[in-house]
mmCIF file of C-alpha atoms in Angstrom:
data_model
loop_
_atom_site.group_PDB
_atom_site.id
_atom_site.type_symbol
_atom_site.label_atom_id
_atom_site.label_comp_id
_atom_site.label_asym_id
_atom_site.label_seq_id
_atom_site.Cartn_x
_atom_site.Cartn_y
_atom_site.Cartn_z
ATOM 1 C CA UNK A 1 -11.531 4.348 21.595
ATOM 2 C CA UNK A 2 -13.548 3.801 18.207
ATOM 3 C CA UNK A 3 -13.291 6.044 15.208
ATOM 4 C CA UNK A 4 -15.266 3.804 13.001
ATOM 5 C CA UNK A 5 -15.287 5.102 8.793
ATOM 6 C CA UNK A 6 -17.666 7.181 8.037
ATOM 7 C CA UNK A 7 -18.600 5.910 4.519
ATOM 8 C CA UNK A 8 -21.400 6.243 1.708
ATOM 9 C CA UNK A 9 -22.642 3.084 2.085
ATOM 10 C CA UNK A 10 -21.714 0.053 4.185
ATOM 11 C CA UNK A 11 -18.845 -1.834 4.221
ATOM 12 C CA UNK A 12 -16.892 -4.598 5.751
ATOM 13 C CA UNK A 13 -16.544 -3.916 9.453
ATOM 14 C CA UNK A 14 -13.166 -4.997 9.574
ATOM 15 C CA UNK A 15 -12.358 -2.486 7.134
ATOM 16 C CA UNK A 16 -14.506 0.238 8.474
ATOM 17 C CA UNK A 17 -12.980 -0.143 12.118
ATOM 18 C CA UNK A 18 -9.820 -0.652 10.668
ATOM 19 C CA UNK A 19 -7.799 2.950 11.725
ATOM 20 C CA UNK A 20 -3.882 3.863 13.106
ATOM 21 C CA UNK A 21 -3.839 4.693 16.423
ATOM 22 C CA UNK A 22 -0.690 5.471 18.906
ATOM 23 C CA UNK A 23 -2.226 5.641 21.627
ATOM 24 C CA UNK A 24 -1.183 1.961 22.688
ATOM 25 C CA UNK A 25 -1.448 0.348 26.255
ATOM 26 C CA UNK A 26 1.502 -0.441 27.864
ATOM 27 C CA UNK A 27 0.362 -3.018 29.777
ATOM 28 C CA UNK A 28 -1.398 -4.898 27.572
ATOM 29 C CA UNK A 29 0.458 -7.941 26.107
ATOM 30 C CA UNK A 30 -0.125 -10.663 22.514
ATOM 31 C CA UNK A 31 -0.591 -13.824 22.730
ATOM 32 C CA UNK A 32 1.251 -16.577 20.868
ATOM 33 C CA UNK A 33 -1.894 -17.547 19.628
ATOM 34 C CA UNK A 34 -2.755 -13.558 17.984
ATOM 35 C CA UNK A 35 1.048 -13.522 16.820
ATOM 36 C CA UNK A 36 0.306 -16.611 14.800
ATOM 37 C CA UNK A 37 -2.888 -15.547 13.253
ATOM 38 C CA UNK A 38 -1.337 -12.101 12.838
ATOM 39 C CA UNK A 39 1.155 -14.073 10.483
ATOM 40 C CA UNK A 40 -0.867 -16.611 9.025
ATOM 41 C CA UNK A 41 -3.286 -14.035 7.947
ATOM 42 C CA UNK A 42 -0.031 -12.605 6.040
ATOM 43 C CA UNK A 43 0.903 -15.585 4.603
ATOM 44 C CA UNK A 44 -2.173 -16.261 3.111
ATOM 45 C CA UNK A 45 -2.784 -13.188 0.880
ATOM 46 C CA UNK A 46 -2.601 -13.077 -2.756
ATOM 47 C CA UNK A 47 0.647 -12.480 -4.790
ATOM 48 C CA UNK A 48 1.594 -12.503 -7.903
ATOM 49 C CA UNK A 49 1.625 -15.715 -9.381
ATOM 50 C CA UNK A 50 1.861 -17.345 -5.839
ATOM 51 C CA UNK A 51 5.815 -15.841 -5.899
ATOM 52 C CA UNK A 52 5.214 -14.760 -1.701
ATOM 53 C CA UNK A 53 7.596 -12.495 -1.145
ATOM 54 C CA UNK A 54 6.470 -10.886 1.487
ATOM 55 C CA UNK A 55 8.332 -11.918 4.784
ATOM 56 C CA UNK A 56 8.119 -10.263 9.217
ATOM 57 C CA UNK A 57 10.823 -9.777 11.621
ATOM 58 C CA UNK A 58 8.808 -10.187 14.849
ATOM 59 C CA UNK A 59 9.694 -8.417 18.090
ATOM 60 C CA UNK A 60 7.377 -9.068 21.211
ATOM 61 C CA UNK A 61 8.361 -6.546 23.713
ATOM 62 C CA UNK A 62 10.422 -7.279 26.029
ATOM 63 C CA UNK A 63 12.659 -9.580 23.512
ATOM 64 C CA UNK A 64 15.538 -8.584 21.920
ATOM 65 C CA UNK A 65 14.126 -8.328 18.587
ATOM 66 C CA UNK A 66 11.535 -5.583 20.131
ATOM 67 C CA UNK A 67 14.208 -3.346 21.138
ATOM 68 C CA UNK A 68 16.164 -3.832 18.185
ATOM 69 C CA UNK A 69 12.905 -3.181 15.835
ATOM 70 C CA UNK A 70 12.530 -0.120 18.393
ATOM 71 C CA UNK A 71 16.007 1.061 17.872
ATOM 72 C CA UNK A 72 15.139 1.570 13.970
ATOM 73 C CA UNK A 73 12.439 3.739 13.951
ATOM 74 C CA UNK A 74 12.837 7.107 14.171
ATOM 75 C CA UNK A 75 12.139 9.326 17.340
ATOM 76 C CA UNK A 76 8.739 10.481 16.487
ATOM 77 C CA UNK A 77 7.947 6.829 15.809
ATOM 78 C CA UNK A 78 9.746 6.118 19.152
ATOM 79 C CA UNK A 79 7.812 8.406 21.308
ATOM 80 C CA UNK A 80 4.443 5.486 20.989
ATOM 81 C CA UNK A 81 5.768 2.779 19.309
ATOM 82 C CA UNK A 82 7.261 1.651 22.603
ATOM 83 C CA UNK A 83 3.969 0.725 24.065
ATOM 84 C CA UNK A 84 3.079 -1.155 21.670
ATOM 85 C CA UNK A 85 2.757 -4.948 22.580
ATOM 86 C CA UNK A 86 4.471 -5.767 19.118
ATOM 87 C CA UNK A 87 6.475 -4.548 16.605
ATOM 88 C CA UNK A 88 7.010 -6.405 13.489
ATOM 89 C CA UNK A 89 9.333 -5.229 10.099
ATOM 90 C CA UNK A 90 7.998 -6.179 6.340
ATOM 91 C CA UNK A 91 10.040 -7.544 4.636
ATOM 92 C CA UNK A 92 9.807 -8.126 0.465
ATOM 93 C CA UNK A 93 12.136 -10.505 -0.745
ATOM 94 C CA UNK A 94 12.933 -9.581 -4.588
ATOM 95 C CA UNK A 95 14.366 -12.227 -5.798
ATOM 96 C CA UNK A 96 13.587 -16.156 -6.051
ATOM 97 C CA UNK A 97 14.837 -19.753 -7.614
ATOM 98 C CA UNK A 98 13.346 -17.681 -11.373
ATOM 99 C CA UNK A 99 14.690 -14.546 -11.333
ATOM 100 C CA UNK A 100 13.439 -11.288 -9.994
ATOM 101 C CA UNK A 101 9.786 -11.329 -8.316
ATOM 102 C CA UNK A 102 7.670 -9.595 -9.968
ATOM 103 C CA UNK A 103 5.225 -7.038 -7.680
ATOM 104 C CA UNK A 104 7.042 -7.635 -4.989
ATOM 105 C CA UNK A 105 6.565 -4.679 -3.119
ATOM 106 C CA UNK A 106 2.588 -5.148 -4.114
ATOM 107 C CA UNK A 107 2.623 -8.376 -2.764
ATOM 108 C CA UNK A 108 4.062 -7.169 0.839
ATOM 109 C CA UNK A 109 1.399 -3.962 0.832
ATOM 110 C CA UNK A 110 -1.453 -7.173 0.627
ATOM 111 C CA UNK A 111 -0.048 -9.115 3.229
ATOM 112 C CA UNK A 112 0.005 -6.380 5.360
ATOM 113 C CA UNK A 113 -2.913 -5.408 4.882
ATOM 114 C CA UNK A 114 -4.237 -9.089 5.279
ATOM 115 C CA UNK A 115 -2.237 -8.577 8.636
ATOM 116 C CA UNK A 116 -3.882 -5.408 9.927
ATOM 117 C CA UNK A 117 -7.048 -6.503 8.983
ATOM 118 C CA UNK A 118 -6.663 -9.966 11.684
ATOM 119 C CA UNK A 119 -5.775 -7.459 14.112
ATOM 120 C CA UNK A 120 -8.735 -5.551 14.021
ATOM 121 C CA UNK A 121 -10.390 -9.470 14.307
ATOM 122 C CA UNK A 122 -8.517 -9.989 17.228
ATOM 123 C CA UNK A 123 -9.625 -6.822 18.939
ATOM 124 C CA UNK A 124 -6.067 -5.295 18.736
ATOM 125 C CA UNK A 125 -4.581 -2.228 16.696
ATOM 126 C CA UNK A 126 -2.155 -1.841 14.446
ATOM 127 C CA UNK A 127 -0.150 0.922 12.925
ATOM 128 C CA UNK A 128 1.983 1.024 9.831
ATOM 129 C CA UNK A 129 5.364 2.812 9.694
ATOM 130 C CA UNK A 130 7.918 4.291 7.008
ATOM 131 C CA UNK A 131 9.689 6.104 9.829
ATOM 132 C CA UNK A 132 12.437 3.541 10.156
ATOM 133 C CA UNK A 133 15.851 3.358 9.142
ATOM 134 C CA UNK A 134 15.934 0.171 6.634
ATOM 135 C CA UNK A 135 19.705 -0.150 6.814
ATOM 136 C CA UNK A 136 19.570 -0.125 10.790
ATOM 137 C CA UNK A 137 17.417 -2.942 10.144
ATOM 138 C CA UNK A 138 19.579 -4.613 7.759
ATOM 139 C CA UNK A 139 22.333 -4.299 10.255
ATOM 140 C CA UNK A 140 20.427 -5.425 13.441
ATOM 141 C CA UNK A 141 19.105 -8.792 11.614
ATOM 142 C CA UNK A 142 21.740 -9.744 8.924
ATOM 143 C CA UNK A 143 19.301 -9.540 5.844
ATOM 144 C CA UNK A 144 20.394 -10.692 2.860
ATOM 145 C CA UNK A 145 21.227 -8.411 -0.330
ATOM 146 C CA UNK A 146 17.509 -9.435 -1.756
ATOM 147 C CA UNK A 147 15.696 -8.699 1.255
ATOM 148 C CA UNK A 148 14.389 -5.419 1.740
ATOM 149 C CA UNK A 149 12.510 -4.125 4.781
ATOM 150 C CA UNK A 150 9.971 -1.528 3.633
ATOM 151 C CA UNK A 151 6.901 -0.825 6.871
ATOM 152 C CA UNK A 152 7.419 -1.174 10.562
ATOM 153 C CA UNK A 153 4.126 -2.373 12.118
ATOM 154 C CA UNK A 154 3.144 -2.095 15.510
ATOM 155 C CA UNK A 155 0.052 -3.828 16.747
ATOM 156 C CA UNK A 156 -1.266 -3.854 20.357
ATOM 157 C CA UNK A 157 -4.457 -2.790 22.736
ATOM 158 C CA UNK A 158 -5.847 0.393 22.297
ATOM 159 C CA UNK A 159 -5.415 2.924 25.249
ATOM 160 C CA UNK A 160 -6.840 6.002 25.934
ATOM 161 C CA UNK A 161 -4.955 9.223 24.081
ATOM 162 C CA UNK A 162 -3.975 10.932 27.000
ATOM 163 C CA UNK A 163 -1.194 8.215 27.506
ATOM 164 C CA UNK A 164 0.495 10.451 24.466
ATOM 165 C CA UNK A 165 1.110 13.416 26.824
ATOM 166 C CA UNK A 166 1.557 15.908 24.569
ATOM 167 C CA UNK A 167 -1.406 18.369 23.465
ATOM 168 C CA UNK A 168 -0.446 17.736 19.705
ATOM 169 C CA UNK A 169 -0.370 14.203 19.961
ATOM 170 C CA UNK A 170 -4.030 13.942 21.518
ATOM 171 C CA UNK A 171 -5.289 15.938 19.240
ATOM 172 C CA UNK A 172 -4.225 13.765 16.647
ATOM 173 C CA UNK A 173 -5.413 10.884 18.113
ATOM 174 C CA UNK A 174 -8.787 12.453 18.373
ATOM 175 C CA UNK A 175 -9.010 14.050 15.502
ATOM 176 C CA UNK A 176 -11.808 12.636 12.809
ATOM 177 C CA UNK A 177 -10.757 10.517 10.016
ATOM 178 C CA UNK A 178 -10.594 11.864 6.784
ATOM 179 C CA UNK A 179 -10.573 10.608 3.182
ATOM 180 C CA UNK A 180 -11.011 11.739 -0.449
ATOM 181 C CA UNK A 181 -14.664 11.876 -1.606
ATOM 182 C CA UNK A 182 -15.256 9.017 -4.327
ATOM 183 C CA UNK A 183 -15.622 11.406 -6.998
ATOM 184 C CA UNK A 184 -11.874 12.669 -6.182
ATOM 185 C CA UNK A 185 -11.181 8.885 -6.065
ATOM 186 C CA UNK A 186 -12.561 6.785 -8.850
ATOM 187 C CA UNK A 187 -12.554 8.100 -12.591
ATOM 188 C CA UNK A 188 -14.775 6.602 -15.832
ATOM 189 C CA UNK A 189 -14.390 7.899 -19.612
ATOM 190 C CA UNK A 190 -11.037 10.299 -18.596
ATOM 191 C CA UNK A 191 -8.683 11.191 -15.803
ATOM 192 C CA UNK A 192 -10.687 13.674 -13.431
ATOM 193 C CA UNK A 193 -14.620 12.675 -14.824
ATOM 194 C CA UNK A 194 -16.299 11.069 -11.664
ATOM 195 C CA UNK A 195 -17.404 6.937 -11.730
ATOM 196 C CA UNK A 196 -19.569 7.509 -9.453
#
């Protein structure tokens, strides 16, 4: 299933085909290979002045680290994250050998971006998650103090909606993709007057 953007003028197809669906197949598996360009894809977006601090607990299902990545969202989350073929944790580190890191938590939103992005390369989805409990996370993989897990990710192969059972959560699936209209978006002159 394709919900490509419906925009004003073209853009990137990455970006346009880039969506967050939980409808994930089960059966479908990631490569070593996609893991690594799923991470190196991370690793090589911009931060402030080169500081890098964003970091990924990996889970593969059917490792440990899956069901303990699992264990931290919350149910709703639960209910399709499961089928997903991975489920990874951002991490921003806030501290380094200087002091504080500056943009930190800007510097993890680009990498994972950078991150969702290679999936849609690879042919897989991805979905981004605040529905996790950071401190189970904390607990399950012994971060440090200046570690702090902010998005839950799950990436895998697409699958058709009905493998969400419920009415509500096909619909959803299905449902078309929305966004503000650039002259809600982008401003010129003062707050509220249109760019564009």
């Amino acid at each position: 299933m394709r919900k490509p953007a419906v925009t004003s003028v073209p853009i990137a197809t990455l970006m346009a085909e880039r969506w967050s669906p939980r409808a994930y197949d089960s059966a479908a598996s990631v490569t070593p290979d996609q893991v690594r360009a799923l991470l190196e894809a991370a690793r090589w977006a911009p931060s402030f002045g080169n500081t890098q601090p964003a970091r990924y607990l990996v889970g593969v299902r059917g490792t440990r680290a899956f069901d303990a990545i699992l264990s931290t969202l919350n149910s709703g989350n639960q209910a399709w994250a499961h089928r997903a073929s991975l489920l990874l944790i951002g991490v921003m580190v806030t501290t380094n050998a200087k002091g504080e890191v500056p943009y930190a938590e800007y510097g993890l939103g680009l990498a994972s971006e950078n991150l969702v992005l290679q999936a849609v390369e690879l042919g897989l989805i991805a979905h981004q998650m605040a529905g996790f409990s950071p401190d189970a996370v904390r607990a399950a993989f012994a971060l440090p103090e200046d570690a702090v897990p902010k998005v839950a990710i799950a990436v895998g192969s697409v699958a058709a909606p009905e493998v969400l059972e419920e009415d509500w959560r096909i619909e959803r699936e299905r449902a078309e993709r929305v966004r503000l209209p650039l002259e809600e978006f982008a401003f010129t002159d003062e707050w509220g007057k249109p760019a564009l």
